[in-house]
JSON list of C-alpha atoms in Angstrom, two decimals:
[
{"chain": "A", "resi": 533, "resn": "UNK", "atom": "CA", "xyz": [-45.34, 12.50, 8.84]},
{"chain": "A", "resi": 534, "resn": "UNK", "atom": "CA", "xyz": [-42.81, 13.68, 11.75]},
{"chain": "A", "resi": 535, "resn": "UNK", "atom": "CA", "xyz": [-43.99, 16.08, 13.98]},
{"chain": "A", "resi": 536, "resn": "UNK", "atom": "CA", "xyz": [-41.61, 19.11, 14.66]},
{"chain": "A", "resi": 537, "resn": "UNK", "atom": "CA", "xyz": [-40.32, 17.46, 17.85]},
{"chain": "A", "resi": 538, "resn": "UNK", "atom": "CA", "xyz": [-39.17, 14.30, 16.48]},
{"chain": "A", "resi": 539, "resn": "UNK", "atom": "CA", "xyz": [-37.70, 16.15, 13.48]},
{"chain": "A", "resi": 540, "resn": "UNK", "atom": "CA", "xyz": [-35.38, 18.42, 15.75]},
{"chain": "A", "resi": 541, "resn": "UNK", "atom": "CA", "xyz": [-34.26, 15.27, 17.42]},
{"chain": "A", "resi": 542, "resn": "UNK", "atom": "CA", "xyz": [-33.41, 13.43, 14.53]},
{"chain": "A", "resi": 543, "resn": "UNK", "atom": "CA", "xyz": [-31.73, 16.26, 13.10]},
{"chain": "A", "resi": 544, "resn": "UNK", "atom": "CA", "xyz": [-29.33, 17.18, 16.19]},
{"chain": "A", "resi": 545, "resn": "UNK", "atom": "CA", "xyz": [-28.05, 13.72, 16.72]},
{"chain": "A", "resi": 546, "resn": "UNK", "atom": "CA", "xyz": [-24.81, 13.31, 14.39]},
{"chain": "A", "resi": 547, "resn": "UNK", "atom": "CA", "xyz": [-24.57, 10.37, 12.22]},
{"chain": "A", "resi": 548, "resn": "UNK", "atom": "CA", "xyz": [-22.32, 7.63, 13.14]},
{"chain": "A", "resi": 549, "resn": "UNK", "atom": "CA", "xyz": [-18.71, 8.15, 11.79]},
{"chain": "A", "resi": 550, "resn": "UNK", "atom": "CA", "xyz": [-17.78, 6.79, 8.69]},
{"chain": "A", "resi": 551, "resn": "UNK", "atom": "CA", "xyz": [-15.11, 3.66, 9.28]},
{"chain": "A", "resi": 552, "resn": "UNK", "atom": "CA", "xyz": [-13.85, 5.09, 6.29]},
{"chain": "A", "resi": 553, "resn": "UNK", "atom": "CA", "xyz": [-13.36, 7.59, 3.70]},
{"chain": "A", "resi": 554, "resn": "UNK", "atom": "CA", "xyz": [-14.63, 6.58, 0.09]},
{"chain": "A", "resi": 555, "resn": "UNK", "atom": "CA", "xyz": [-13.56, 8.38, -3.30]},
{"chain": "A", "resi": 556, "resn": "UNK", "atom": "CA", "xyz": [-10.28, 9.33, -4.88]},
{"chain": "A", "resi": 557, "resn": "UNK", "atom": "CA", "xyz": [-7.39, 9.40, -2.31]},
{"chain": "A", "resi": 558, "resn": "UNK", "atom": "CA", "xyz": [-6.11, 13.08, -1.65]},
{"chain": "A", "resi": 559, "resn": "UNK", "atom": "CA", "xyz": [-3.29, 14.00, -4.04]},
{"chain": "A", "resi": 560, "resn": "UNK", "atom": "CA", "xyz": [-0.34, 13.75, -1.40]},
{"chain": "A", "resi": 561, "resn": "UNK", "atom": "CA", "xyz": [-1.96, 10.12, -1.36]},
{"chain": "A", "resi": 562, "resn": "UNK", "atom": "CA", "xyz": [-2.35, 9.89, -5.32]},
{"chain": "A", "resi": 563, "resn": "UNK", "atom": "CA", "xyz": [1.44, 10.84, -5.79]},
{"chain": "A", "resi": 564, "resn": "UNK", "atom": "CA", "xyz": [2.66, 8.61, -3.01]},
{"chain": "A", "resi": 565, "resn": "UNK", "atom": "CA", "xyz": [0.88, 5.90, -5.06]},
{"chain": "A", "resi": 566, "resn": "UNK", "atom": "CA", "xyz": [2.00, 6.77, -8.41]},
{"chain": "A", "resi": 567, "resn": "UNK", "atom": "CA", "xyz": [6.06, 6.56, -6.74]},
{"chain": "A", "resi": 568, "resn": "UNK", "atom": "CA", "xyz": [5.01, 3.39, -5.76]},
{"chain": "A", "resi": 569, "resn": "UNK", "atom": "CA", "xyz": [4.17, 2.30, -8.86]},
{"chain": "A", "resi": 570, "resn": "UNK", "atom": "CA", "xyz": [6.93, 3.29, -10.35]},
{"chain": "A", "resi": 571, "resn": "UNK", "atom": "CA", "xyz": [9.16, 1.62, -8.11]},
{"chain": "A", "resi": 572, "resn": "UNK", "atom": "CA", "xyz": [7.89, -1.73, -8.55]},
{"chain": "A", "resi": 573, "resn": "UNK", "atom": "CA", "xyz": [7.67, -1.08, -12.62]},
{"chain": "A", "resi": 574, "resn": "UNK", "atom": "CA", "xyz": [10.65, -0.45, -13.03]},
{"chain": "A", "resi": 575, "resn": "UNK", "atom": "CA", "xyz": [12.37, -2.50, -10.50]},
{"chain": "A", "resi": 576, "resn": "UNK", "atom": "CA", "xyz": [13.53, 0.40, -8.42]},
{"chain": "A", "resi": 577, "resn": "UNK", "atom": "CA", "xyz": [14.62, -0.44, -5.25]},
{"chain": "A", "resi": 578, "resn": "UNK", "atom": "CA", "xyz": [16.08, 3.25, -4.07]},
{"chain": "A", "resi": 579, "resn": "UNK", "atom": "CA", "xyz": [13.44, 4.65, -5.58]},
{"chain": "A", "resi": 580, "resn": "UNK", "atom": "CA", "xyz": [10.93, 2.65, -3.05]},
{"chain": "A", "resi": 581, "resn": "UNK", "atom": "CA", "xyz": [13.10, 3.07, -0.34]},
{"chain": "A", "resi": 582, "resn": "UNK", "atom": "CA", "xyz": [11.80, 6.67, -0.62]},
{"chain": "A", "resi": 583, "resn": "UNK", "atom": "CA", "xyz": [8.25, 5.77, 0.12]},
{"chain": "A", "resi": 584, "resn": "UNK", "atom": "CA", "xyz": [8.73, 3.82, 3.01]},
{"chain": "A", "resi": 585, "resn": "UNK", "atom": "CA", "xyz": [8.17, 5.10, 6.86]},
{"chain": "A", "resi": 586, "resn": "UNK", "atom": "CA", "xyz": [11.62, 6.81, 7.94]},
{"chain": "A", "resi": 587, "resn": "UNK", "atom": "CA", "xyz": [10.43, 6.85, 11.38]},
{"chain": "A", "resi": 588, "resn": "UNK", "atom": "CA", "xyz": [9.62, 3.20, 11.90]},
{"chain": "A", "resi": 589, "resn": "UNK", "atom": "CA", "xyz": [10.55, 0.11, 10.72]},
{"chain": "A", "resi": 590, "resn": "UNK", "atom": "CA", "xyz": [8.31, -1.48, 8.02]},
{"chain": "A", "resi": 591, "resn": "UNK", "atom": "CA", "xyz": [6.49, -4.86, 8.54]},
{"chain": "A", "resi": 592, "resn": "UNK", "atom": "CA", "xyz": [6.64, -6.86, 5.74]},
{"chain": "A", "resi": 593, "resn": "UNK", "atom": "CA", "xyz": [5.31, -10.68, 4.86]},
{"chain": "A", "resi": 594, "resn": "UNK", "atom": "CA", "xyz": [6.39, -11.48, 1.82]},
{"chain": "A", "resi": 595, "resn": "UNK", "atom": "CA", "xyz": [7.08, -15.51, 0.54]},
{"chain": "A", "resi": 596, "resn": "UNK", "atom": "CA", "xyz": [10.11, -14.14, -1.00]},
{"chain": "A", "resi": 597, "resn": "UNK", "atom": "CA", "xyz": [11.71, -12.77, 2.19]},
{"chain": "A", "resi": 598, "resn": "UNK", "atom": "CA", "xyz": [14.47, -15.68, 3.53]},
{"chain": "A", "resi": 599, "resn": "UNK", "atom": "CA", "xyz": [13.98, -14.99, 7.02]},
{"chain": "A", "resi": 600, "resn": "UNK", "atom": "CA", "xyz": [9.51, -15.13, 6.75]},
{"chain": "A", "resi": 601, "resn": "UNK", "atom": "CA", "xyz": [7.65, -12.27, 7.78]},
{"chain": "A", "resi": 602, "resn": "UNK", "atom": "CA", "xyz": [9.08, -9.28, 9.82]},
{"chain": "A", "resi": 603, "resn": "UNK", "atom": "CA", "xyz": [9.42, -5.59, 10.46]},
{"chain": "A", "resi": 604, "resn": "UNK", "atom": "CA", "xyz": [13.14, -3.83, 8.74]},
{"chain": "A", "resi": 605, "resn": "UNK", "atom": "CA", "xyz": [14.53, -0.61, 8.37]},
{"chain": "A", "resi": 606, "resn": "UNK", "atom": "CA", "xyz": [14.25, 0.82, 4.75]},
{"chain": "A", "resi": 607, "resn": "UNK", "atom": "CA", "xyz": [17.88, 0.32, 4.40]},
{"chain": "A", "resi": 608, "resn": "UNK", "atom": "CA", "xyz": [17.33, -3.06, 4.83]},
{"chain": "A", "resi": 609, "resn": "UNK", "atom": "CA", "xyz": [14.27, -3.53, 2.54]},
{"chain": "A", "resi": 610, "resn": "UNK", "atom": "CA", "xyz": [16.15, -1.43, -0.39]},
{"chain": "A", "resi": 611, "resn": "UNK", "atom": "CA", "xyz": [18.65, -3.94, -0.29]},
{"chain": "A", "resi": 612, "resn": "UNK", "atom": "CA", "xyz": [16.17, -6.79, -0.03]},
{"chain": "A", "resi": 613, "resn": "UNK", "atom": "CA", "xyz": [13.59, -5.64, -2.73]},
{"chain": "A", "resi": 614, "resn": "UNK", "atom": "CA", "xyz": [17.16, -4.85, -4.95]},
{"chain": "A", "resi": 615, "resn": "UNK", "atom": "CA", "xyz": [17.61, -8.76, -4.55]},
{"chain": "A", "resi": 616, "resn": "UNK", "atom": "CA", "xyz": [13.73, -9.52, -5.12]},
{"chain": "A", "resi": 617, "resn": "UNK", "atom": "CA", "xyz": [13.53, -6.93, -8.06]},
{"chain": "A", "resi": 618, "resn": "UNK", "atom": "CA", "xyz": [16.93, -8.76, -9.64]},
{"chain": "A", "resi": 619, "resn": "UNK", "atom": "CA", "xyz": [15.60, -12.39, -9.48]},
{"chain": "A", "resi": 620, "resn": "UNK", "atom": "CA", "xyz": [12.39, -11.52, -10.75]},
{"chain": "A", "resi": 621, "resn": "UNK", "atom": "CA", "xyz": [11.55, -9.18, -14.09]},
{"chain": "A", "resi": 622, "resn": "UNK", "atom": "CA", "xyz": [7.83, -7.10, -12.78]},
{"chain": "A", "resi": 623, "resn": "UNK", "atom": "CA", "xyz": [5.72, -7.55, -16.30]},
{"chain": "A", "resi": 624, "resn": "UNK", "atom": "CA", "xyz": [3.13, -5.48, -14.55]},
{"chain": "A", "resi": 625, "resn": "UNK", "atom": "CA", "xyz": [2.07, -3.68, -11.30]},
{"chain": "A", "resi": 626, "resn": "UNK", "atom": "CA", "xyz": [-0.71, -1.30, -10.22]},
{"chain": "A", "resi": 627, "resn": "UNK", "atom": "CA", "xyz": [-2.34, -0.37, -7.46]},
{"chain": "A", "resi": 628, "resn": "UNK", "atom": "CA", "xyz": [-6.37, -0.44, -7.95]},
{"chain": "A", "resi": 629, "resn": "UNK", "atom": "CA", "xyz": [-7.37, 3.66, -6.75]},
{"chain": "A", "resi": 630, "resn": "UNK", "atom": "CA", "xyz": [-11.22, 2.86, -6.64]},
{"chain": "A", "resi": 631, "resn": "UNK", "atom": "CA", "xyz": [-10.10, 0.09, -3.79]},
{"chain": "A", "resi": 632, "resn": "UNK", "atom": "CA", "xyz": [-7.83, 3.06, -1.75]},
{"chain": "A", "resi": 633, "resn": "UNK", "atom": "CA", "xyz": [-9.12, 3.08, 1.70]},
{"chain": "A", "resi": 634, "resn": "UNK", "atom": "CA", "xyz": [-8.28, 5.87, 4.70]},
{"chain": "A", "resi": 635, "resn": "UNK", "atom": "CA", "xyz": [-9.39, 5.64, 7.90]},
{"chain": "A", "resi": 636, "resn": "UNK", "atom": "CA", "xyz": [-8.85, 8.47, 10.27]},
{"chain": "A", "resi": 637, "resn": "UNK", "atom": "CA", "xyz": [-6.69, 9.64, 11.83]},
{"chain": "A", "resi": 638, "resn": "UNK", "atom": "CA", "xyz": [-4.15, 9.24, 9.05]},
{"chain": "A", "resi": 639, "resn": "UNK", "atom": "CA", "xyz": [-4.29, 5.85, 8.06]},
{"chain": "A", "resi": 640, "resn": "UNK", "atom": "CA", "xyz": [-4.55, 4.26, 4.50]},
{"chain": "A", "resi": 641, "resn": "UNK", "atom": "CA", "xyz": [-5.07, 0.69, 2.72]},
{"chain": "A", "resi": 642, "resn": "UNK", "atom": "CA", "xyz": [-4.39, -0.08, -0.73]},
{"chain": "A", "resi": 643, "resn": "UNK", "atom": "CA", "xyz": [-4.13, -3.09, -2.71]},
{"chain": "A", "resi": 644, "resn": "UNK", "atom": "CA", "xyz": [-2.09, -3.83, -5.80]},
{"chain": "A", "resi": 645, "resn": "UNK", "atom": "CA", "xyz": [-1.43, -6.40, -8.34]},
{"chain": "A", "resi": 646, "resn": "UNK", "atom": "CA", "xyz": [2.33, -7.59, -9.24]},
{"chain": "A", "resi": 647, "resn": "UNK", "atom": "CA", "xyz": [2.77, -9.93, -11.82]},
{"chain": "A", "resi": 648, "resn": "UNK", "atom": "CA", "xyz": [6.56, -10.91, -12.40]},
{"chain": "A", "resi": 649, "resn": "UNK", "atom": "CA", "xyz": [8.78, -13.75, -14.01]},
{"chain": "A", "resi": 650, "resn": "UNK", "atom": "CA", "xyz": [12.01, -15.24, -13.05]},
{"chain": "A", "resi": 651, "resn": "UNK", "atom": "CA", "xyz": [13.36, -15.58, -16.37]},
{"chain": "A", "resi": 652, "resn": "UNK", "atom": "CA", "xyz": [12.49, -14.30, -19.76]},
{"chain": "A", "resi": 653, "resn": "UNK", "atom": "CA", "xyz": [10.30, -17.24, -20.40]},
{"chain": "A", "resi": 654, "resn": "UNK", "atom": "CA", "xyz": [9.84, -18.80, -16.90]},
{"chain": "A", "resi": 655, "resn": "UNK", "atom": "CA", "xyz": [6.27, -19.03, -15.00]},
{"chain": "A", "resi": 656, "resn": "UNK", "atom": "CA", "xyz": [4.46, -15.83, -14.21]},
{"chain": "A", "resi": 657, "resn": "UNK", "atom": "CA", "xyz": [3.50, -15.34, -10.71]},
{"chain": "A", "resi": 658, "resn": "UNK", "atom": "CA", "xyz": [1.21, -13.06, -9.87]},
{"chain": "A", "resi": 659, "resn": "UNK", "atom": "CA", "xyz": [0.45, -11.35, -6.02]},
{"chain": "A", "resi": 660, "resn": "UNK", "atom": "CA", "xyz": [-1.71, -9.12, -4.27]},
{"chain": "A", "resi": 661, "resn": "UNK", "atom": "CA", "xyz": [-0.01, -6.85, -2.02]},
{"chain": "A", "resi": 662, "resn": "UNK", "atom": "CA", "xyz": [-1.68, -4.65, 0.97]},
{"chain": "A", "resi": 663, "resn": "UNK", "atom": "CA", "xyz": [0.34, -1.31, 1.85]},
{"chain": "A", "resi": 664, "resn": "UNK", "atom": "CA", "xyz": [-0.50, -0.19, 4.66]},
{"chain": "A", "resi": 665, "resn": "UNK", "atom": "CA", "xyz": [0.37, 3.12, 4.20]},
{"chain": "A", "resi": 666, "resn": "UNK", "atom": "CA", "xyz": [0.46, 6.56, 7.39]},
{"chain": "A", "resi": 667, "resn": "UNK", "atom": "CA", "xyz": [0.25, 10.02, 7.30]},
{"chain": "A", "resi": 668, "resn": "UNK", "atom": "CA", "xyz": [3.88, 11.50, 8.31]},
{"chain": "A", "resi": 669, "resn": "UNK", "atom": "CA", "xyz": [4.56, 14.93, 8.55]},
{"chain": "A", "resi": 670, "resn": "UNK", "atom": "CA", "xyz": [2.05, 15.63, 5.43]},
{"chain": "A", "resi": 671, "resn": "UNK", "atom": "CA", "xyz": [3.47, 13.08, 3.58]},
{"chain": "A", "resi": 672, "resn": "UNK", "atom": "CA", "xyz": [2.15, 9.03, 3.10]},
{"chain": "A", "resi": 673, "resn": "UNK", "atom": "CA", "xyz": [4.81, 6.61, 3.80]},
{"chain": "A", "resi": 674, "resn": "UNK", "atom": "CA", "xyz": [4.69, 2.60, 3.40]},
{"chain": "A", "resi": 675, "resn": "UNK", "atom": "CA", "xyz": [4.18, 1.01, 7.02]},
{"chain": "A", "resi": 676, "resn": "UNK", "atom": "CA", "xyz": [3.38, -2.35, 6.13]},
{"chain": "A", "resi": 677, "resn": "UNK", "atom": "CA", "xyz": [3.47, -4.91, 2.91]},
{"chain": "A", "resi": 678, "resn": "UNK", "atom": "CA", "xyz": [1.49, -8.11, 3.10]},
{"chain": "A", "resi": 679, "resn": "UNK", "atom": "CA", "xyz": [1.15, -10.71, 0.62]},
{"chain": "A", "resi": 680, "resn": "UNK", "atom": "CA", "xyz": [-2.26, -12.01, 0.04]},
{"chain": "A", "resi": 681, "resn": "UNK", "atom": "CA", "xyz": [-1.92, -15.99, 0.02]}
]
């Protein structure tokens, strides 16, 4: 049994922070990821332009990128997830929300599944992406897209 010293202690010293926060992302973060979504479902390239940082560029590694990994403006990465989107059909994307991650201050992780084609009745391929996705000015916005290999 604690004695009434020991309790007081224990009670006054703060636990440690959380790395990060668990649970259903905040809806500015829930609707961010629903536009994503939709973008890749429906192979809309302007429409994902939309969700990514307008401040920065955005790092990207992607295998289907010509030049390899790098960081573009989201002019450039409408025009090259327009090509991407073109040369392969999505069958199926989603991002998983029990696997959302935020860290503070204003930092988020999520992970999603593409599966595509590059012709009606060519191979499927199927990735993993991590967004990499931070707060600006009380909106989410794409920062970074890695492939998992």
């Amino acid at each position: 049994m604690l004695s009434t010293p020991l309790l007081a202690l224990s009670l006054a010293v703060p636990a440690a922070p959380r790395a990060f926060d668990e649970g259903p992302p905040e809806p500015a973060l829930a609707t961010r990821l629903d536009r994503i979504e939709t973008a890749f479902r429906s192979g809309d390239a302007a429409s994902l332009r939309l969700s990514l940082a307008s401040s920065t560029k955005v790092h990207v590694d992607l295998p289907d990128l010509p030049d390899g990994p790098g960081s573009y403006g989201a002019g450039q990465l409408q025009v090259m997830f327009g090509h991407i989107f073109g040369a392969f059909g999505t069958r199926e994307f989603s991002i998983h929300r029990d696997g959302v991650r935020v860290s503070r201050p204003g930092t988020a992780f999520a992970r999603g599944r593409w599966v595509r084609r590059s012709q009606p009745d060519g191979p499927e391929t199927v990735q993993v992406l991590t967004f990499t996705l931070r707060e600006e000015k009380g909106d989410w916005r794409i920062s970074e897209i890695r492939s998992s290999r």
